[in-house]
Coordinates of C-alpha atoms in Angstrom, one line a residue:
M7 CA 15.1 -12.3 4.1
L8 CA 12.8 -11.0 6.9
W9 CA 11.8 -8.2 4.6
F10 CA 10.5 -10.7 2.0
F11 CA 8.2 -12.5 4.5
L12 CA 6.9 -9.2 5.8
A13 CA 6.1 -8.0 2.3
A14 CA 4.5 -11.3 1.4
A15 CA 2.4 -11.2 4.6
A16 CA 1.3 -7.7 3.9
A17 CA -0.5 -8.6 0.7
P18 CA -3.2 -11.0 2.1
L19 CA -3.7 -8.7 5.1
Q20 CA -4.3 -5.9 2.7
T21 CA -6.8 -8.0 0.8
A22 CA -8.7 -8.8 4.0
R23 CA -8.8 -5.1 4.8
N24 CA -10.1 -4.2 1.4
A25 CA -12.8 -6.9 1.7
M26 CA -14.0 -5.4 5.0
Q27 CA -13.8 -1.9 3.7
R28 CA -15.9 -2.8 0.6
G29 CA -19.1 -3.1 2.7
L30 CA -18.6 0.4 4.1
V31 CA -18.4 2.2 0.8
G32 CA -22.2 2.3 0.3
E33 CA -23.2 4.3 3.3
A34 CA -19.9 6.1 4.2
G35 CA -18.8 6.7 0.6
P36 CA -15.2 6.0 -0.7
W37 CA -13.7 8.7 1.5
G38 CA -15.5 7.5 4.6
A39 CA -14.3 4.0 3.9
T40 CA -10.7 5.4 3.4
L41 CA -10.9 7.1 6.8
V42 CA -11.7 3.8 8.4
R43 CA -8.3 2.5 7.2
F44 CA -6.5 5.1 9.2
L45 CA -8.8 6.1 12.1
F46 CA -9.7 2.6 13.3
G47 CA -6.3 1.2 12.5
L48 CA -4.5 3.7 14.7
P49 CA -5.3 2.0 18.1
F50 CA -4.1 -1.3 16.7
S51 CA -1.0 0.3 15.3
I52 CA -0.2 1.8 18.7
L53 CA -0.6 -1.6 20.3
I54 CA 1.7 -3.2 17.7
C55 CA 4.3 -0.4 18.3
A56 CA 4.1 -1.0 22.0
V57 CA 4.8 -4.8 21.6
A58 CA 7.7 -4.0 19.2
A59 CA 9.1 -1.6 21.8
L60 CA 9.0 -4.3 24.5
L61 CA 10.7 -6.8 22.2
A62 CA 13.4 -4.3 21.1
G63 CA 14.5 -3.5 24.6
R64 CA 16.6 -0.3 24.9
L65 CA 15.6 2.3 22.3
E66 CA 17.3 5.5 21.3
P67 CA 14.9 7.2 18.9
H68 CA 16.3 10.2 17.0
L69 CA 13.5 12.6 16.5
S70 CA 14.4 15.0 13.7
W71 CA 12.9 17.3 11.1
R72 CA 14.0 14.7 8.5
F73 CA 11.8 12.1 10.2
V74 CA 8.8 14.4 10.6
G75 CA 9.2 15.6 7.0
A76 CA 9.4 12.1 5.6
V77 CA 6.3 11.0 7.5
V78 CA 4.3 14.1 6.3
I79 CA 5.4 13.4 2.7
G80 CA 4.5 9.7 3.0
A81 CA 1.1 10.3 4.7
T82 CA 0.1 13.1 2.3
S83 CA 1.2 11.2 -0.8
Q84 CA -0.8 8.2 0.3
I85 CA -4.0 10.3 0.6
L86 CA -3.4 12.0 -2.7
A87 CA -2.7 8.7 -4.4
T88 CA -6.0 7.3 -3.1
A89 CA -7.8 10.4 -4.3
A90 CA -6.3 10.2 -7.8
L91 CA -7.1 6.5 -8.1
L92 CA -10.7 7.0 -7.1
V93 CA -11.2 9.8 -9.6
A94 CA -9.4 7.7 -12.3
M95 CA -11.8 4.8 -11.7
R96 CA -14.7 7.1 -12.0
R97 CA -13.5 8.8 -15.2
S98 CA -12.1 5.8 -17.1
G99 CA -13.3 2.7 -15.2
F100 CA -11.5 0.2 -13.0
A101 CA -9.5 -1.5 -15.8
V102 CA -7.7 1.5 -17.1
A103 CA -7.1 2.9 -13.6
T104 CA -5.7 -0.4 -12.4
V105 CA -3.2 -0.9 -15.2
M106 CA -1.9 2.8 -14.9
Q107 CA -1.7 2.5 -11.1
Q108 CA 0.8 -0.4 -11.5
S109 CA 3.3 2.4 -12.4
S110 CA 3.9 2.6 -8.7
L111 CA 6.3 -0.3 -9.0
P112 CA 8.9 1.2 -11.4
F113 CA 8.3 4.7 -9.8
A114 CA 9.1 3.2 -6.4
A115 CA 12.4 1.9 -7.6
L116 CA 13.3 5.2 -9.4
F117 CA 12.3 7.4 -6.5
G118 CA 14.3 5.2 -4.2
L119 CA 17.5 6.6 -5.8
L120 CA 16.6 9.9 -4.2
V121 CA 16.9 8.3 -0.7
G122 CA 20.1 6.5 -1.6
D123 CA 18.8 3.1 -2.5
M124 CA 21.1 1.7 -5.2
L125 CA 19.6 -1.4 -6.8
G126 CA 21.7 -4.1 -8.6
P127 CA 21.0 -5.5 -12.0
H128 CA 19.0 -8.4 -10.7
A129 CA 16.7 -6.1 -8.7
W130 CA 16.1 -3.8 -11.8
A131 CA 15.4 -6.9 -13.9
G132 CA 12.9 -8.1 -11.3
V133 CA 11.2 -4.8 -11.2
A134 CA 11.0 -4.6 -15.0
L135 CA 9.6 -8.1 -15.4
T136 CA 7.1 -7.7 -12.7
T137 CA 5.9 -4.4 -14.1
V138 CA 5.5 -5.9 -17.6
G139 CA 3.7 -9.0 -16.2
L140 CA 1.3 -6.8 -14.2
A141 CA 0.6 -4.7 -17.3
I142 CA -0.2 -7.8 -19.4
V143 CA -2.5 -9.2 -16.7
S144 CA -4.5 -6.1 -16.1
W145 CA -4.4 -4.4 -19.6
P146 CA -8.0 -3.4 -20.5
R147 CA -10.0 -4.5 -23.5
G148 CA -10.4 -2.2 -26.5
D149 CA -13.9 -1.1 -25.5
Q150 CA -12.6 -0.1 -22.0
M151 CA -10.1 2.4 -23.5
K152 CA -12.6 4.9 -24.8
G153 CA -12.1 8.3 -23.2
A154 CA -9.3 6.9 -21.1
G155 CA -6.9 9.9 -21.5
L156 CA -7.6 11.7 -18.2
G157 CA -8.1 8.5 -16.3
A158 CA -4.8 7.1 -17.5
A159 CA -3.0 10.4 -16.5
L160 CA -4.6 10.2 -13.0
G161 CA -3.7 6.6 -12.7
L162 CA -0.1 7.4 -13.5
G163 CA -0.3 10.2 -10.9
S164 CA -1.7 7.7 -8.4
G165 CA 1.2 5.3 -9.1
A166 CA 3.7 8.1 -8.7
A167 CA 2.2 9.3 -5.4
F168 CA 2.1 5.7 -4.0
A169 CA 5.8 5.3 -4.9
I170 CA 6.6 8.6 -3.1
A171 CA 4.7 7.4 -0.1
L172 CA 6.6 4.1 0.0
N173 CA 10.0 5.9 -0.1
G174 CA 8.8 8.5 2.4
F175 CA 7.9 5.8 4.9
R176 CA 11.2 4.1 4.3
A177 CA 13.2 7.3 4.9
A178 CA 11.2 8.0 8.1
G179 CA 11.9 4.5 9.5
L180 CA 15.6 4.6 8.7
S181 CA 16.0 8.0 10.3
L182 CA 14.1 7.3 13.6
E183 CA 16.0 4.3 15.1
P184 CA 18.2 2.5 12.6
H185 CA 19.3 -0.1 15.2
H186 CA 15.7 -1.3 15.7
P187 CA 14.1 -1.1 12.3
I188 CA 10.9 -3.0 13.1
W189 CA 10.0 -0.7 16.0
S190 CA 11.0 2.3 13.9
A191 CA 8.6 1.1 11.2
T192 CA 5.7 0.7 13.6
A193 CA 6.3 4.1 15.1
T194 CA 6.3 5.6 11.6
V195 CA 2.9 3.9 10.9
C196 CA 1.5 5.4 14.2
M197 CA 2.5 8.9 13.4
A198 CA 1.4 8.7 9.7
Q199 CA -2.0 7.3 10.6
A200 CA -2.5 9.9 13.3
L201 CA -1.8 12.6 10.8
Q202 CA -4.0 11.0 8.1
S203 CA -6.9 10.6 10.6
L204 CA -6.7 14.2 11.7
V205 CA -6.6 15.6 8.2
M206 CA -9.4 13.4 6.9
V207 CA -11.7 13.9 9.9
A208 CA -11.3 17.7 9.5
A209 CA -12.0 17.5 5.7
L210 CA -15.0 15.2 6.1
A211 CA -16.4 17.3 8.9
A212 CA -16.3 20.3 6.6
W213 CA -17.5 18.8 3.3
R214 CA -19.0 15.3 4.1
P215 CA -20.5 15.3 7.6
A216 CA -22.9 12.5 6.6
A217 CA -19.9 10.3 5.8
L218 CA -18.5 10.8 9.3
R219 CA -21.8 9.8 10.8
A220 CA -21.9 6.7 8.7
V221 CA -18.4 5.8 9.8
A222 CA -19.3 6.3 13.5
Q223 CA -22.4 4.1 13.1
S224 CA -20.5 1.2 11.5
W225 CA -17.8 1.1 14.2
R226 CA -18.0 -2.6 14.8
Q227 CA -17.4 -3.5 11.2
S228 CA -14.7 -0.8 11.0
L229 CA -12.7 -2.3 13.8
G230 CA -12.1 -5.4 11.7
A231 CA -10.9 -3.3 8.8
G232 CA -8.8 -1.2 11.1
F233 CA -7.1 -4.3 12.6
F234 CA -6.1 -5.8 9.2
G235 CA -5.2 -2.4 7.9
A236 CA -2.8 -1.8 10.8
A237 CA -1.3 -5.2 10.5
A238 CA -0.7 -4.7 6.7
S239 CA 0.8 -1.3 7.2
A240 CA 3.1 -2.6 10.0
C241 CA 4.3 -5.4 7.6
W242 CA 4.8 -3.0 4.7
C243 CA 6.7 -0.4 6.7
G244 CA 8.7 -3.2 8.4
A245 CA 9.8 -4.5 5.0
L246 CA 10.6 -1.0 3.8
A247 CA 12.8 -0.5 6.9
L248 CA 14.9 -3.5 5.8
A249 CA 14.9 -3.2 1.9
P250 CA 14.4 -0.6 -0.8
A251 CA 10.9 0.3 -2.0
G252 CA 11.3 -1.3 -5.4
P253 CA 11.9 -4.9 -4.4
V254 CA 9.3 -4.6 -1.6
R255 CA 6.7 -3.4 -4.0
A256 CA 7.6 -6.2 -6.4
V257 CA 7.2 -8.9 -3.8
G258 CA 3.8 -7.4 -2.8
V259 CA 2.3 -8.3 -6.1
I260 CA 2.0 -11.9 -5.0
E261 CA -1.4 -10.8 -4.0
A262 CA -2.5 -10.9 -7.7
P263 CA -1.8 -14.6 -8.4
V264 CA -3.1 -15.6 -5.0
A265 CA -6.4 -13.8 -5.8
A266 CA -6.5 -15.4 -9.3
A267 CA -6.0 -18.9 -7.7
V268 CA -8.7 -18.3 -5.2
G269 CA -11.1 -17.0 -7.9
R270 CA -10.4 -20.2 -10.0
R271 CA -10.9 -22.5 -7.0
L272 CA -14.0 -20.9 -5.4
F273 CA -15.7 -19.1 -8.3
K274 CA -14.6 -21.3 -11.3
E275 CA -13.1 -18.3 -13.0
R276 CA -10.9 -19.2 -16.0
L277 CA -7.6 -17.4 -16.7
S278 CA -6.8 -16.5 -20.3
S279 CA -3.5 -17.5 -21.9
R280 CA -2.5 -13.8 -21.7
Q281 CA -3.1 -13.6 -18.0
I282 CA -1.2 -16.9 -17.4
F283 CA 1.8 -15.5 -19.4
G284 CA 1.7 -12.2 -17.6
G285 CA 1.4 -13.9 -14.2
A286 CA 4.4 -16.1 -15.0
L287 CA 6.5 -13.0 -16.0
A288 CA 5.4 -11.3 -12.7
A289 CA 6.4 -14.4 -10.7
V290 CA 9.9 -14.5 -12.3
G291 CA 10.2 -10.8 -11.6
V292 CA 9.3 -11.3 -7.9
A293 CA 11.9 -14.1 -7.6
L294 CA 14.6 -11.9 -9.1
A295 CA 13.7 -9.0 -6.8
A296 CA 13.8 -11.3 -3.8
L297 CA 17.1 -13.0 -4.7
S298 CA 18.7 -9.6 -5.2
R299 CA 18.3 -8.8 -1.5
A300 CA 19.1 -12.4 -0.2

């Protein structure tokens, strides 16, 4: 059950990273803020990997083209997923993009079949219930659906790309050092973030140099976002090294009810009966997905 606790820990860490990134969007823009996630997270990822290596003891990594290819696919898909989601939000608004992006959950389970992950009936039931619950919670109002065609398509594309990234990172971790999955996962994070940082720095230097300057000027704030981002990525990939992407992604949605509870407690936000019903379905789905791997 270690994978469950890692996936559960990744959600609040990711929320903290998002909160710190939010303040960077104004000056650095969305792509500059995205770069922060990788560039300033890389030093912390290297440190986490070093600690994992010390705890693991003797390591026998198997560097191969399969590992390199899986990392490249995962890292590239993650960048493309972010790009599609940003454009979807701009074209159709946050609500439509969010509900379409939830497609990453069933896609993660389906694409997992390509890397040999065979899920049992309980796991598939958990994935299905969680997906339906998320759709009910985040389904946009009628006035938010106007002109949503392209945004919905991009949101689906984003979900599919995120699902490919999850399975790519899982395949990379399993191929590098199967006897020490946690170290293998952290090493995968390091290589992926190094590649993502290199690609995004080169792209921004060519097309958005002002965003690079803004990122450099906000380095103190960026360090916090980088730390939480590295910790979240290590937890996600650690969970993926121990369990298929579908159940891991399902457990990760506990972030949604936690956020709702915080909103109700701190900001007096009221949940509708539809949201309560959808949240209950998602909770049952998470429980089924977790029990399927117990």
